PDB file of C-alpha atoms in Angstrom:
ATOM      1  CA  MET A   1      13.238   7.626 -22.827  1.00 92.00           C
ATOM      2  CA  LYS A   2      16.085   9.390 -21.278  1.00 92.00           C
ATOM      3  CA  ILE A   3      15.114  11.376 -18.302  1.00 92.00           C
ATOM      4  CA  ILE A   4      17.188  13.013 -15.343  1.00 90.00           C
ATOM      5  CA  LEU A   5      15.607  12.312 -12.087  1.00 89.00           C
ATOM      6  CA  THR A   6      14.820  15.345  -9.449  1.00 84.00           C
ATOM      7  CA  GLN A   7      13.801  13.190  -6.605  1.00 84.00           C
ATOM      8  CA  GLU A   8      14.879   9.730  -5.167  1.00 83.00           C
ATOM      9  CA  VAL A   9      12.809   6.916  -7.102  1.00 86.00           C
ATOM     10  CA  SER A  10      12.871   3.441  -5.480  1.00 81.00           C
ATOM     11  CA  GLY A  11      14.383   1.206  -7.563  1.00 85.00           C
ATOM     12  CA  LEU A  12      15.344   3.598 -10.361  1.00 90.00           C
ATOM     13  CA  GLY A  13      17.697   6.215  -8.655  1.00 86.00           C
ATOM     14  CA  ALA A  14      18.608   9.195  -6.943  1.00 81.00           C
ATOM     15  CA  PRO A  15      18.205  12.955  -7.173  1.00 80.00           C
ATOM     16  CA  GLY A  16      20.498  13.791 -10.637  1.00 81.00           C
ATOM     17  CA  ASP A  17      20.663  10.427 -11.988  1.00 86.00           C
ATOM     18  CA  ILE A  18      20.199   9.928 -15.710  1.00 88.00           C
ATOM     19  CA  VAL A  19      18.344   7.039 -16.422  1.00 92.00           C
ATOM     20  CA  GLU A  20      16.462   5.176 -19.219  1.00 94.00           C
ATOM     21  CA  VAL A  21      13.018   4.451 -18.673  1.00 94.00           C
ATOM     22  CA  LYS A  22      10.267   3.280 -20.829  1.00 95.00           C
ATOM     23  CA  ASP A  23       8.085   5.914 -22.689  1.00 94.00           C
ATOM     24  CA  GLY A  24       4.774   5.415 -20.860  1.00 95.00           C
ATOM     25  CA  TYR A  25       6.557   5.321 -17.422  1.00 94.00           C
ATOM     26  CA  GLY A  26       8.227   8.740 -18.385  1.00 93.00           C
ATOM     27  CA  ARG A  27       5.483  10.629 -19.352  1.00 94.00           C
ATOM     28  CA  ASN A  28       2.652   9.279 -17.543  1.00 95.00           C
ATOM     29  CA  TYR A  29       4.218   8.961 -14.144  1.00 94.00           C
ATOM     30  CA  LEU A  30       7.633  10.315 -13.616  1.00 93.00           C
ATOM     31  CA  LEU A  31       7.217  13.764 -15.507  1.00 93.00           C
ATOM     32  CA  PRO A  32       3.741  14.796 -14.166  1.00 94.00           C
ATOM     33  CA  GLN A  33       4.789  13.942 -10.851  1.00 93.00           C
ATOM     34  CA  GLY A  34       7.581  16.119 -10.984  1.00 91.00           C
ATOM     35  CA  PHE A  35       9.954  13.021 -10.039  1.00 91.00           C
ATOM     36  CA  ALA A  36      12.141  13.800 -13.191  1.00 91.00           C
ATOM     37  CA  ILE A  37      12.683  16.279 -16.190  1.00 90.00           C
ATOM     38  CA  ALA A  38      12.988  15.201 -19.815  1.00 90.00           C
ATOM     39  CA  TRP A  39      16.874  14.856 -20.907  1.00 89.00           C
ATOM     40  CA  THR A  40      18.213  17.570 -22.943  1.00 88.00           C
ATOM     41  CA  LYS A  41      21.676  19.035 -23.256  1.00 83.00           C
ATOM     42  CA  GLY A  42      20.524  22.164 -21.293  1.00 82.00           C
ATOM     43  CA  ALA A  43      19.198  19.872 -18.570  1.00 82.00           C
ATOM     44  CA  GLU A  44      22.242  17.716 -18.284  1.00 77.00           C
ATOM     45  CA  LYS A  45      23.700  21.227 -17.125  1.00 77.00           C
ATOM     46  CA  GLN A  46      21.230  21.265 -14.266  1.00 75.00           C
ATOM     47  CA  VAL A  47      22.431  17.712 -13.119  1.00 79.00           C
ATOM     48  CA  THR A  48      25.678  19.187 -11.261  1.00 77.00           C
ATOM     49  CA  VAL A  49      23.134  21.755  -9.431  1.00 73.00           C
ATOM     50  CA  ILE A  50      21.132  18.980  -8.356  1.00 71.00           C
ATOM     51  CA  GLN A  51      23.987  16.783  -7.305  1.00 72.00           C
ATOM     52  CA  ARG A  52      25.702  19.520  -5.525  1.00 71.00           C
ATOM     53  CA  ALA A  53      22.294  20.159  -3.232  1.00 68.00           C
ATOM     54  CA  ARG A  54      21.816  16.399  -2.990  1.00 67.00           C
ATOM     55  CA  ALA A  55      25.511  15.879  -1.693  1.00 64.00           C
ATOM     56  CA  ALA A  56      24.835  18.810   0.850  1.00 57.00           C
ATOM     57  CA  ARG A  57      22.109  16.827   2.542  1.00 57.00           C
ATOM     58  CA  GLU A  58      23.462  13.414   2.106  1.00 59.00           C
ATOM     59  CA  ILE A  59      24.710  11.487   4.477  1.00 60.00           C
ATOM     60  CA  ARG A  60      28.783  11.405   4.053  1.00 60.00           C
ATOM     61  CA  ASP A  61      29.797   7.697   4.202  1.00 69.00           C
ATOM     62  CA  LEU A  62      29.093   4.311   5.533  1.00 74.00           C
ATOM     63  CA  GLY A  63      30.901   5.247   8.849  1.00 77.00           C
ATOM     64  CA  HIS A  64      28.729   8.537   9.380  1.00 78.00           C
ATOM     65  CA  ALA A  65      25.598   6.629   8.491  1.00 80.00           C
ATOM     66  CA  ASN A  66      26.329   4.608  11.279  1.00 83.00           C
ATOM     67  CA  GLU A  67      26.969   7.072  13.411  1.00 84.00           C
ATOM     68  CA  VAL A  68      23.492   8.807  12.797  1.00 83.00           C
ATOM     69  CA  LYS A  69      22.133   5.388  13.114  1.00 86.00           C
ATOM     70  CA  ALA A  70      23.549   5.226  16.937  1.00 87.00           C
ATOM     71  CA  GLN A  71      22.338   8.781  17.617  1.00 86.00           C
ATOM     72  CA  LEU A  72      18.869   8.050  16.395  1.00 86.00           C
ATOM     73  CA  GLU A  73      18.428   4.586  18.090  1.00 85.00           C
ATOM     74  CA  GLY A  74      19.215   6.106  21.546  1.00 84.00           C
ATOM     75  CA  LEU A  75      16.599   9.034  21.177  1.00 86.00           C
ATOM     76  CA  LYS A  76      13.408   8.917  23.001  1.00 87.00           C
ATOM     77  CA  VAL A  77      11.110  10.800  20.212  1.00 89.00           C
ATOM     78  CA  ASN A  78       7.818  12.003  21.726  1.00 90.00           C
ATOM     79  CA  LEU A  79       5.173  13.786  19.469  1.00 89.00           C
ATOM     80  CA  THR A  80       2.210  15.296  21.159  1.00 90.00           C
ATOM     81  CA  ALA A  81      -0.947  15.225  18.587  1.00 89.00           C
ATOM     82  CA  ARG A  82      -4.619  16.167  19.147  1.00 90.00           C
ATOM     83  CA  ALA A  83      -6.262  13.015  19.901  1.00 89.00           C
ATOM     84  CA  GLY A  84     -10.284  11.893  20.643  1.00 88.00           C
ATOM     85  CA  ASN A  85     -11.542  10.139  23.765  1.00 86.00           C
ATOM     86  CA  GLY A  86     -10.646   6.513  22.340  1.00 87.00           C
ATOM     87  CA  GLY A  87      -6.936   7.362  21.533  1.00 85.00           C
ATOM     88  CA  ARG A  88      -7.759   7.933  17.834  1.00 90.00           C
ATOM     89  CA  LEU A  89      -5.896  11.322  16.537  1.00 89.00           C
ATOM     90  CA  PHE A  90      -7.401  13.961  14.558  1.00 89.00           C
ATOM     91  CA  GLY A  91      -5.959  13.521  11.298  1.00 88.00           C
ATOM     92  CA  SER A  92      -2.463  11.509  11.111  1.00 88.00           C
ATOM     93  CA  VAL A  93       1.282  11.896  11.633  1.00 89.00           C
ATOM     94  CA  THR A  94       3.007  12.949   8.737  1.00 89.00           C
ATOM     95  CA  PRO A  95       6.904  12.322   7.874  1.00 89.00           C
ATOM     96  CA  GLY A  96       7.382  15.871   8.367  1.00 89.00           C
ATOM     97  CA  ASP A  97       5.801  15.769  11.961  1.00 90.00           C
ATOM     98  CA  VAL A  98       8.187  13.063  12.766  1.00 90.00           C
ATOM     99  CA  VAL A  99      11.240  14.997  11.563  1.00 90.00           C
ATOM    100  CA  ASP A 100      10.164  17.728  13.595  1.00 91.00           C
ATOM    101  CA  ALA A 101       9.987  15.488  16.415  1.00 90.00           C
ATOM    102  CA  VAL A 102      13.408  13.983  15.957  1.00 89.00           C
ATOM    103  CA  LYS A 103      15.151  17.530  16.080  1.00 89.00           C
ATOM    104  CA  ALA A 104      12.989  18.607  19.008  1.00 89.00           C
ATOM    105  CA  ALA A 105      14.414  15.550  20.722  1.00 87.00           C
ATOM    106  CA  GLY A 106      17.820  16.599  19.731  1.00 86.00           C
ATOM    107  CA  GLY A 107      18.774  14.461  17.067  1.00 82.00           C
ATOM    108  CA  PRO A 108      19.650  14.720  13.838  1.00 83.00           C
ATOM    109  CA  SER A 109      17.951  16.645  11.039  1.00 82.00           C
ATOM    110  CA  LEU A 110      16.471  14.222   8.307  1.00 84.00           C
ATOM    111  CA  ASP A 111      15.264  14.289   5.165  1.00 81.00           C
ATOM    112  CA  ARG A 112      11.464  13.295   5.183  1.00 83.00           C
ATOM    113  CA  ARG A 113      11.251  11.395   1.893  1.00 82.00           C
ATOM    114  CA  ARG A 114      13.503   8.276   3.910  1.00 84.00           C
ATOM    115  CA  LEU A 115      11.199   7.953   6.602  1.00 87.00           C
ATOM    116  CA  GLU A 116       9.362   4.923   6.368  1.00 86.00           C
ATOM    117  CA  LEU A 117       5.909   5.001   8.688  1.00 87.00           C
ATOM    118  CA  PRO A 118       4.506   1.664   9.416  1.00 83.00           C
ATOM    119  CA  GLY A 119       1.525   2.774   7.751  1.00 84.00           C
ATOM    120  CA  ALA A 120      -0.750   5.893   8.425  1.00 85.00           C
ATOM    121  CA  ILE A 121      -0.047   6.726  12.216  1.00 88.00           C
ATOM    122  CA  LYS A 122      -3.631   7.272  13.374  1.00 89.00           C
ATOM    123  CA  SER A 123      -3.597   6.390  17.378  1.00 89.00           C
ATOM    124  CA  ILE A 124      -1.811   7.346  20.366  1.00 91.00           C
ATOM    125  CA  GLY A 125       1.065   4.966  21.727  1.00 90.00           C
ATOM    126  CA  SER A 126       4.221   3.738  20.421  1.00 91.00           C
ATOM    127  CA  HIS A 127       4.864   3.280  16.937  1.00 90.00           C
ATOM    128  CA  GLN A 128       8.245   1.848  15.122  1.00 90.00           C
ATOM    129  CA  VAL A 129       9.986   4.149  12.372  1.00 89.00           C
ATOM    130  CA  ARG A 130      12.772   3.067  10.160  1.00 90.00           C
ATOM    131  CA  VAL A 131      15.122   5.727   8.662  1.00 89.00           C
ATOM    132  CA  LYS A 132      16.874   4.875   5.385  1.00 86.00           C
ATOM    133  CA  LEU A 133      20.220   6.548   6.109  1.00 81.00           C
ATOM    134  CA  HIS A 134      22.498   4.492   3.548  1.00 77.00           C
ATOM    135  CA  PRO A 135      21.544   2.058   0.931  1.00 77.00           C
ATOM    136  CA  GLU A 136      23.376  -0.109   3.673  1.00 80.00           C
ATOM    137  CA  VAL A 137      22.201   1.187   6.788  1.00 83.00           C
ATOM    138  CA  THR A 138      18.665   1.484   8.234  1.00 87.00           C
ATOM    139  CA  ALA A 139      17.954   3.084  11.551  1.00 88.00           C
ATOM    140  CA  ARG A 140      14.864   2.064  13.277  1.00 90.00           C
ATOM    141  CA  PHE A 141      13.659   3.920  16.653  1.00 90.00           C
ATOM    142  CA  ASP A 142      10.173   4.261  18.647  1.00 90.00           C
ATOM    143  CA  LEU A 143       8.069   6.979  18.105  1.00 89.00           C
ATOM    144  CA  LYS A 144       5.753   7.800  21.109  1.00 92.00           C
ATOM    145  CA  VAL A 145       2.572   9.784  20.307  1.00 90.00           C
ATOM    146  CA  VAL A 146       0.849  11.385  23.287  1.00 90.00           C
ATOM    147  CA  PRO A 147      -2.208  13.181  23.505  1.00 90.00           C
ATOM    148  CA  GLY A 148      -2.102  16.929  24.027  1.00 81.00           C
ATOM    149  CA  LYS A 149      -3.945  20.145  23.507  1.00 65.00           C
TER     150      LYS A 149
END
């Protein structure tokens, strides 16, 4: 089955890529989840629009990725979240919360889908967060979750 990816799928490709997958994987997972659309001649014309949008938010090259990595690793990112007496959060920290905290700390704007959180962050304290900036560059920074409100 030939499909066009609309979102990044690890091990398969990036948005706008045309890939060949097994019928069941495409029909039962990728298409219903919105990760891909079926390939047609008309849909292939949409690939340029998808790739243009990807290029706008994509890290330009390896040098730019290393600059962003250095900037991220020099940041002190604090995130305020509601917590109970034992230091346990009401809910958990989402990738969107981390992106907002990085931006508030003066860091670059990141794509939340590129964040790799160490499981669910449900307690106050320091947590290691990874960001895949480029296929060859991964940045790591400490996220300090502090109680508030």
